[in-house]
Tab-separated table of C-alpha atoms in Angstrom:
chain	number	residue	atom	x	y	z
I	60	UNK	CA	0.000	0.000	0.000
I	61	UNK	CA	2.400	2.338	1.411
I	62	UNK	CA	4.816	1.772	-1.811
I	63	UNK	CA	1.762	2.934	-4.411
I	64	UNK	CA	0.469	5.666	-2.502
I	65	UNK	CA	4.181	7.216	-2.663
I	66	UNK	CA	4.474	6.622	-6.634
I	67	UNK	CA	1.538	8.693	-6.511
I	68	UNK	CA	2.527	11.153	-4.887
I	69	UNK	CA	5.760	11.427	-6.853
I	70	UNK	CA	3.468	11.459	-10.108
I	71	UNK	CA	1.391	14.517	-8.248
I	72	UNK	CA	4.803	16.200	-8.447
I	73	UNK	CA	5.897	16.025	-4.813
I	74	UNK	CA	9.886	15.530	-3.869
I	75	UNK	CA	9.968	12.732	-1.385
I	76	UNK	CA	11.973	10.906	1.122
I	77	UNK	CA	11.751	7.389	2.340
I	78	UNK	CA	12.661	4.781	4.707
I	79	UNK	CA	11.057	0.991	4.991
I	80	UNK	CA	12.697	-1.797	6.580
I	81	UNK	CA	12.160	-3.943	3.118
I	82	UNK	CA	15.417	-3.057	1.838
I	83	UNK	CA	14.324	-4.336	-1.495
I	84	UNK	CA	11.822	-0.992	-1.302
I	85	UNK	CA	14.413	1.187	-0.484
I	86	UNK	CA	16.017	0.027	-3.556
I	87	UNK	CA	13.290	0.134	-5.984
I	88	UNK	CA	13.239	3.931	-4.938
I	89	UNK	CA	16.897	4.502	-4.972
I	90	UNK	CA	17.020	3.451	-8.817
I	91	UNK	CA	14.291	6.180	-9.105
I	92	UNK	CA	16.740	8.535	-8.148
I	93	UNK	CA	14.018	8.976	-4.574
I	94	UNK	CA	16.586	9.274	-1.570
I	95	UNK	CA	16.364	7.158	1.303
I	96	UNK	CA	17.064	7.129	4.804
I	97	UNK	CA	17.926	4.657	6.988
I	98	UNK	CA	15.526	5.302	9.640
I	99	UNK	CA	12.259	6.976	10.474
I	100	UNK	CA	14.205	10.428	12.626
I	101	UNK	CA	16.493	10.876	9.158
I	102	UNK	CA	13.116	11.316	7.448
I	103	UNK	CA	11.591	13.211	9.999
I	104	UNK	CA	14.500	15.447	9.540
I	105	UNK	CA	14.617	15.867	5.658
I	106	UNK	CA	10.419	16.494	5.557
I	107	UNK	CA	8.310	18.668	5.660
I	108	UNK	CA	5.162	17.043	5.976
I	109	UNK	CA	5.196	12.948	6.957
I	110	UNK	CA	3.145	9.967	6.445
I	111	UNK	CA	3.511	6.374	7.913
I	112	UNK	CA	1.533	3.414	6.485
I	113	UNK	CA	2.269	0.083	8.687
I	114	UNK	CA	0.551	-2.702	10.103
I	115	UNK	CA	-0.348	-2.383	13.820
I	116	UNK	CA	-0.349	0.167	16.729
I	117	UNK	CA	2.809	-1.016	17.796
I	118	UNK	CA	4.717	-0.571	14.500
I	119	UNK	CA	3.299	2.894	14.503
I	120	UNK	CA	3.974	3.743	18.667
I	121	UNK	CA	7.841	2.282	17.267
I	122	UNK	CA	8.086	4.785	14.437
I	123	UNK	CA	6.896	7.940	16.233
I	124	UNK	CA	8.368	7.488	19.757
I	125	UNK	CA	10.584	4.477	19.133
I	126	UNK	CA	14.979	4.895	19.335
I	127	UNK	CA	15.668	6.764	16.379
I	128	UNK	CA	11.685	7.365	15.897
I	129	UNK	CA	10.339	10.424	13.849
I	130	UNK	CA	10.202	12.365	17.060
I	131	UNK	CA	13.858	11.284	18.742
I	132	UNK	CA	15.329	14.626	18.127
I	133	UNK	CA	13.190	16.323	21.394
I	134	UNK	CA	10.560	18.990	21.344
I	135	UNK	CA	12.009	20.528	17.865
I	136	UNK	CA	10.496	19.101	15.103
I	137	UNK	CA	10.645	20.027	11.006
I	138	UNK	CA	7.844	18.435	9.884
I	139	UNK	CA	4.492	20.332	10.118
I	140	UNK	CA	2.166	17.536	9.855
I	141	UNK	CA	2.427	13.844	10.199
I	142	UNK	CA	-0.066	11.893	8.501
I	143	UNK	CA	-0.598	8.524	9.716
I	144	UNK	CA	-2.309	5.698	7.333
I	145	UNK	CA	-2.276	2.645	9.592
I	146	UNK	CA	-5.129	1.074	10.887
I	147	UNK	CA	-4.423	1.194	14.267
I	148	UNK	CA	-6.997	1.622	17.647
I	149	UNK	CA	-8.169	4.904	18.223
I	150	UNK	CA	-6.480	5.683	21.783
I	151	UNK	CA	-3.070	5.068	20.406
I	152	UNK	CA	-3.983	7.871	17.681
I	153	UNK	CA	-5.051	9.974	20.544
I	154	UNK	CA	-2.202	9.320	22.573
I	155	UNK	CA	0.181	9.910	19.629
I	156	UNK	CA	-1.736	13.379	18.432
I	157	UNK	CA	-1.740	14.767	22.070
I	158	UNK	CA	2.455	13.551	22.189
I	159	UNK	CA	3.209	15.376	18.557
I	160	UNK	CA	1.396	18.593	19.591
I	161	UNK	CA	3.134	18.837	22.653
I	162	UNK	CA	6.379	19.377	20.095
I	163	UNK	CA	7.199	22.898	18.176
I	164	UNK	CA	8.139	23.435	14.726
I	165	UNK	CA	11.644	24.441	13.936
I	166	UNK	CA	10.343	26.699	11.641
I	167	UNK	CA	6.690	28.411	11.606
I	168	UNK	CA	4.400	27.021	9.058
I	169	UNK	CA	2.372	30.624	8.559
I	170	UNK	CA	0.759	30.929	11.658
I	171	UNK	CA	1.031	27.880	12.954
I	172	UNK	CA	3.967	27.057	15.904
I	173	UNK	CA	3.398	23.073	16.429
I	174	UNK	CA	3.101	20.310	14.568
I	175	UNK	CA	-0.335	18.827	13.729
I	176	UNK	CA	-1.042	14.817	13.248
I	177	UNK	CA	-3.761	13.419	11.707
I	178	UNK	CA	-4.971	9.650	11.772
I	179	UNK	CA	-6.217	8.789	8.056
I	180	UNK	CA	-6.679	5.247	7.670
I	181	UNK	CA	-7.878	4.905	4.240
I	182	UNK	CA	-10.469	2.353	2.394
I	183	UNK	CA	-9.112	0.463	-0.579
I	184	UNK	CA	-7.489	-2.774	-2.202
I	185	UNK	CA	-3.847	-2.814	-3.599
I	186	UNK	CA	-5.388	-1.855	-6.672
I	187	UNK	CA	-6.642	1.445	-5.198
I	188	UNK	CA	-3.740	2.546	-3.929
I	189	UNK	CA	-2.348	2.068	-7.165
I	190	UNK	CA	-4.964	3.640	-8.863
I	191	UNK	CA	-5.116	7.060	-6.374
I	192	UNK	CA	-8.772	6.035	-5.922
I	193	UNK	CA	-8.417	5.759	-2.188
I	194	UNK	CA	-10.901	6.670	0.058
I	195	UNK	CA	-9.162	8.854	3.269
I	196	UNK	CA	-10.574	8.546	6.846
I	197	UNK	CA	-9.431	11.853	8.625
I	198	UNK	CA	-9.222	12.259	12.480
I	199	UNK	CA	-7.696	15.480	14.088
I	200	UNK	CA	-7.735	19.408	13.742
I	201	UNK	CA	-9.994	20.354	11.049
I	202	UNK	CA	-8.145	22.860	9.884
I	203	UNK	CA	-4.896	20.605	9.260
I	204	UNK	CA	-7.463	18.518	7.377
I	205	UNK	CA	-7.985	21.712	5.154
I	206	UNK	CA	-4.417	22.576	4.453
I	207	UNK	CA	-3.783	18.325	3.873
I	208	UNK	CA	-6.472	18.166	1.463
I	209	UNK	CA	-3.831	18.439	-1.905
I	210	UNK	CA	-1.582	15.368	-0.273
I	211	UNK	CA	-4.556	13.349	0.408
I	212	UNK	CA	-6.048	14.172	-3.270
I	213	UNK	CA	-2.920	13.038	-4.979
I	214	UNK	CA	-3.102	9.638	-3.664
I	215	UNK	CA	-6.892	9.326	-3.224
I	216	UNK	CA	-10.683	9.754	-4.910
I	217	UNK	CA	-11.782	10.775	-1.485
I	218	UNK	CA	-11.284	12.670	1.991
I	219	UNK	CA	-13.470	12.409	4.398
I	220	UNK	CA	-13.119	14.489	7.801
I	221	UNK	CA	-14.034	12.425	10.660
I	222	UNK	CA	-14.039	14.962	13.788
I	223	UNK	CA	-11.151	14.701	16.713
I	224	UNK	CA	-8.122	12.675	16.868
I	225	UNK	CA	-8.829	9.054	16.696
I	226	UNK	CA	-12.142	9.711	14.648
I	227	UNK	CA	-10.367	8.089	11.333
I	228	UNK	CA	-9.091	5.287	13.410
I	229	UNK	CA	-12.531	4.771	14.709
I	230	UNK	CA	-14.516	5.252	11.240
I	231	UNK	CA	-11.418	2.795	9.782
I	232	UNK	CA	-12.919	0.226	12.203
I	233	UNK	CA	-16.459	0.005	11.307
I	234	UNK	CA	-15.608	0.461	7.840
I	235	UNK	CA	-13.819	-3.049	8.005
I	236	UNK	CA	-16.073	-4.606	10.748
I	237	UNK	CA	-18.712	-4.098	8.222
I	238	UNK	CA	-16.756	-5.209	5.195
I	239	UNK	CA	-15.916	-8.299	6.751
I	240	UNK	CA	-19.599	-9.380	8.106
I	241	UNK	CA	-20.810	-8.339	4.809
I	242	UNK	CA	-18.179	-10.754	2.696
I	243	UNK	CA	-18.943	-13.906	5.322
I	244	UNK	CA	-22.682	-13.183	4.434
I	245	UNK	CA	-21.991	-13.086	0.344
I	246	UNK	CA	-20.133	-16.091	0.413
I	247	UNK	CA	-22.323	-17.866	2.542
I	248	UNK	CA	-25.206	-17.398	0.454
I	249	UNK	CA	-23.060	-17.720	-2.687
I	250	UNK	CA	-22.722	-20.966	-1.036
I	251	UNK	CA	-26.213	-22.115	-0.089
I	252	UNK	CA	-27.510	-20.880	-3.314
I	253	UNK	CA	-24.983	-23.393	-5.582
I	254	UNK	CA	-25.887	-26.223	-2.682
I	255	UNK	CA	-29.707	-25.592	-3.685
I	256	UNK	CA	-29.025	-25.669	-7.383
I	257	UNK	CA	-28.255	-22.079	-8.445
I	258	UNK	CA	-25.529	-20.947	-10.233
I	259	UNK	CA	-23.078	-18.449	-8.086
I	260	UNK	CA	-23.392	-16.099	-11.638
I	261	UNK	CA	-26.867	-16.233	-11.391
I	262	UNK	CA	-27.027	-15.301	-7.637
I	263	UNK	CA	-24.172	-12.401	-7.926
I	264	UNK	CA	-26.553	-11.298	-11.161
I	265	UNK	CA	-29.698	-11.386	-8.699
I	266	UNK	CA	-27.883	-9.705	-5.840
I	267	UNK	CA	-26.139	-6.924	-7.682
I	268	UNK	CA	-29.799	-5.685	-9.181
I	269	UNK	CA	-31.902	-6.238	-5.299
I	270	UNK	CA	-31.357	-5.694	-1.849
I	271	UNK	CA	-28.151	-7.623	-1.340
I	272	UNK	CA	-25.976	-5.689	-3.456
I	273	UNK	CA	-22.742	-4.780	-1.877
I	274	UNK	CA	-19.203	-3.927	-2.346
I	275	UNK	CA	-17.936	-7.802	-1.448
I	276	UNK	CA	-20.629	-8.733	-4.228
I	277	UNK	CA	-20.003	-6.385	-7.382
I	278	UNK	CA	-16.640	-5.474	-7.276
I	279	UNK	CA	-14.943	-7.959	-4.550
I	280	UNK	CA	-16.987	-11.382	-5.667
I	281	UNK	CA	-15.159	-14.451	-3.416
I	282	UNK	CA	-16.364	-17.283	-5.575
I	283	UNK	CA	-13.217	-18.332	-7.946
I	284	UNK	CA	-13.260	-17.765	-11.604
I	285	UNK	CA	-16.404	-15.662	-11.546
I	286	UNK	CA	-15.022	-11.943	-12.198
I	287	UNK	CA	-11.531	-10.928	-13.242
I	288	UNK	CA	-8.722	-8.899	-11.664
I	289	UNK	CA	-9.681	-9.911	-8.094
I	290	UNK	CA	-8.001	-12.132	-6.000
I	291	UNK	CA	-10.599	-14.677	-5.972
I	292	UNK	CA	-9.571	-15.201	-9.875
I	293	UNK	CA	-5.525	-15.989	-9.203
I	294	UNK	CA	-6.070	-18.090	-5.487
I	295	UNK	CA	-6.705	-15.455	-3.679
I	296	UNK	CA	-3.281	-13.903	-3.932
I	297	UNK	CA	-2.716	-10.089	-3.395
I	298	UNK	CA	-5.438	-7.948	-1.948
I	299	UNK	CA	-6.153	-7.570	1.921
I	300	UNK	CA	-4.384	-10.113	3.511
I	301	UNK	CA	-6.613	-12.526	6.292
I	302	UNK	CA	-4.349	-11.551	8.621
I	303	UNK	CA	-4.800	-7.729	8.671
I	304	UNK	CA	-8.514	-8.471	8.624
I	305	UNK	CA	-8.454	-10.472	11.845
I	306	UNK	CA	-6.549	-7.926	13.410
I	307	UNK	CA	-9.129	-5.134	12.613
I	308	UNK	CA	-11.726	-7.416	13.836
I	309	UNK	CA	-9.989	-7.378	17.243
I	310	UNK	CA	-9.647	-3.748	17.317
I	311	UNK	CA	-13.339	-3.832	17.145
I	312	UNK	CA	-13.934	-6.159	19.277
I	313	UNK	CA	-11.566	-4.668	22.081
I	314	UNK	CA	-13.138	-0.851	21.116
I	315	UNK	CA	-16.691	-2.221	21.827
I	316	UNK	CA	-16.059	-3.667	24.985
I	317	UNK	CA	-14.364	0.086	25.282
I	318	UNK	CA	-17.764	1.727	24.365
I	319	UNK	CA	-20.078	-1.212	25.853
I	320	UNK	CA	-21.273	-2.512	22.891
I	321	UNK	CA	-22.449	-5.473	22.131
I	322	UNK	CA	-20.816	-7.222	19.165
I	323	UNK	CA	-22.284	-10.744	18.070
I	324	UNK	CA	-21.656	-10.181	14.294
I	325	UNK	CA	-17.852	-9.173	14.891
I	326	UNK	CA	-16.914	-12.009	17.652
I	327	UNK	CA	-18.367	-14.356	14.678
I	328	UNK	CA	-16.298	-13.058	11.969
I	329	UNK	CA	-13.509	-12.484	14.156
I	330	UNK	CA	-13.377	-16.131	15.027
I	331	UNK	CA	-13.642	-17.409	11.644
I	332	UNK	CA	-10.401	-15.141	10.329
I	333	UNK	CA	-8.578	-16.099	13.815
I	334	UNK	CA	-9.127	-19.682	12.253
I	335	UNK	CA	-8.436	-19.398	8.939
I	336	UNK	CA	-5.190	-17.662	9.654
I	337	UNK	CA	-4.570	-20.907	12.223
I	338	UNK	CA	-5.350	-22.981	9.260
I	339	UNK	CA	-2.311	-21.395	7.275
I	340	UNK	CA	-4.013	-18.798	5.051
I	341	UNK	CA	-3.037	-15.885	6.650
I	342	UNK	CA	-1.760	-14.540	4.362
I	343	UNK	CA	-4.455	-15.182	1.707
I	344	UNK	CA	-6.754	-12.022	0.876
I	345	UNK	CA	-9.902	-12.269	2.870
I	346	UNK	CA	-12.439	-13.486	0.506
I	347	UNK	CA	-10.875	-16.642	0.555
I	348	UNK	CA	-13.155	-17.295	3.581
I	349	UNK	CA	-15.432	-18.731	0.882
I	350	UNK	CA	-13.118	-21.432	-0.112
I	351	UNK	CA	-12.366	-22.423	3.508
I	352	UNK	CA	-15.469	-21.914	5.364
I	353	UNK	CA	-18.480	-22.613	2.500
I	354	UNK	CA	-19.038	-26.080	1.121
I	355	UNK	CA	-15.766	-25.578	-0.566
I	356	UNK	CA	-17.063	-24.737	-4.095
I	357	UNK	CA	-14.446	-23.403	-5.725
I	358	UNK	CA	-15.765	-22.631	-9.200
I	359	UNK	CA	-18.834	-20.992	-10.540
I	360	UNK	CA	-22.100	-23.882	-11.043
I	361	UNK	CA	-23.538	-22.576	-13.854
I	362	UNK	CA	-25.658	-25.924	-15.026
């Protein structure tokens, strides 16, 4: 993701600077003629503005507060605003906003004398992020939203501001909590219907033009061979990875205990990821849960 979303910013124009601990990454950009640093303060020093795209809240606490994290160089900092991607809980977003504005710029950005973060988990495939179609969930000071708007547009269709600090983190939640339920529930009917005789075309047809029409049914179908250029069609390689999916499902189900919530639906689907990525297919993309968990019919029945 985080690799894409920087070739589009580069296309948009923008000089950047990066640092991932894939050294064949750092690599691919070197031969771009991109510089590279060899860890996240050496960025934080060469930038202006910021953005960090990895996996969990820890990853994320490591890079901003971490030994030789963006903000190791003490209460000075260049960088104006720090944009985090991640899908991470929303108290570590608020923690880490709260830590960064307690920090002063270097140098004043107009009138402006700290640093602004904003949590901006964003919704979108591999594909997306390669496309700039992403969809940006924005937590934090509205008016840093304003003034981030041309960053976020260069790598996304769409920015959406959230309210406070932790708000994107919080949207980026239910946004996958619901994505998730809402794939089980396609595949299991996808399922039942080609159990009971119907063909899984004729039931995505049927869905896509009623009431059950849904992102995980006409442009994310699970059932093998039935649309291209999604992972369904090559094994389920690429995509969102089962993995990632049962980790947002925890950060659910850990925020609605938070908020005393009850959460059937999401303790369901969060046991079924936990054991399909037990079951080795972690790192599949997440609408392999048909495969695994539905009758096993991996092809279209279109007798």
């Amino acid at each position: 993701m985080g690799s894409r979303m920087a070739n589009n910013l580069i296309k948009a124009g923008f000089s950047l600077t990066v640092h991932d601990l894939n050294s064949d990454v750092l690599e691919m950009f070197s031969q771009m003629g991109i510089p590279t640093k060899k860890t996240p303060y050496e960025v934080s020093e060469a930038s202006d503005i910021v953005i960090t795209m990895l996996p969990t809240s820890a990853h994320v606490i490591d890079v901003y507060t971490g030994t030789n994290g963006l903000l190791h160089g003490g209460k000075l900092l260049r960088p104006w605003l720090l944009l985090d991607s991640s899908t991470i809980d929303p108290e570590t977003s608020r923690n880490l906003s709260a830590t960064v504005s307690n920090h002063i710029l270097k140098e004043k950005k107009g009138d402006w004398e700290r640093p602004f973060k904003l949590d901006a988990p964003v919704s979108g495939s591999v594909t997306a992020a390669e496309a700039g179609t992403l969809t940006f969930m924005v937590g934090g000071s509205e008016e840093a939203f304003l003034a981030a708007k041309p960053i976020l547009f260069s790598m996304g269709k769409s920015a959406i501001y959230c309210g406070g600090a932790g708000s994107g983190s919080a949207a980026k939640i239910c946004n996958n909590l619901a994505l998730a339920v809402s794939m089980l529930g396609i595949s299991e009917a996808l399922a039942l219907g080609q159990s009971l005789g119907v063909s899984a075309t004729t039931l995505t047809n049927i869905f896509n033009c009623s009431s059950a029409r849904c992102w995980s049914s006409d442009a994310y179908n699970p059932v093998p061979g039935l649309m291209e250029g999604v992972p369904s069609s090559r094994d389920y390689i690429g995509g969102f990875a089962s993995k990632l999916m049962a980790k947002d499902l925890n950060l659910a189900v850990e925020s609605a205990k938070l908020a005393g919530c009850k959460f059937p639906l999401t303790s369901q689907a969060q046991n079924i990821y936990t054991e399909l990525c037990s079951d080795g297919h972690e790192a599949k993309d997440f609408s392999c849960a048909f495969r695994h968990y539905y009758s096993g019919l991996d092809e279209p029945n279109d007798q």
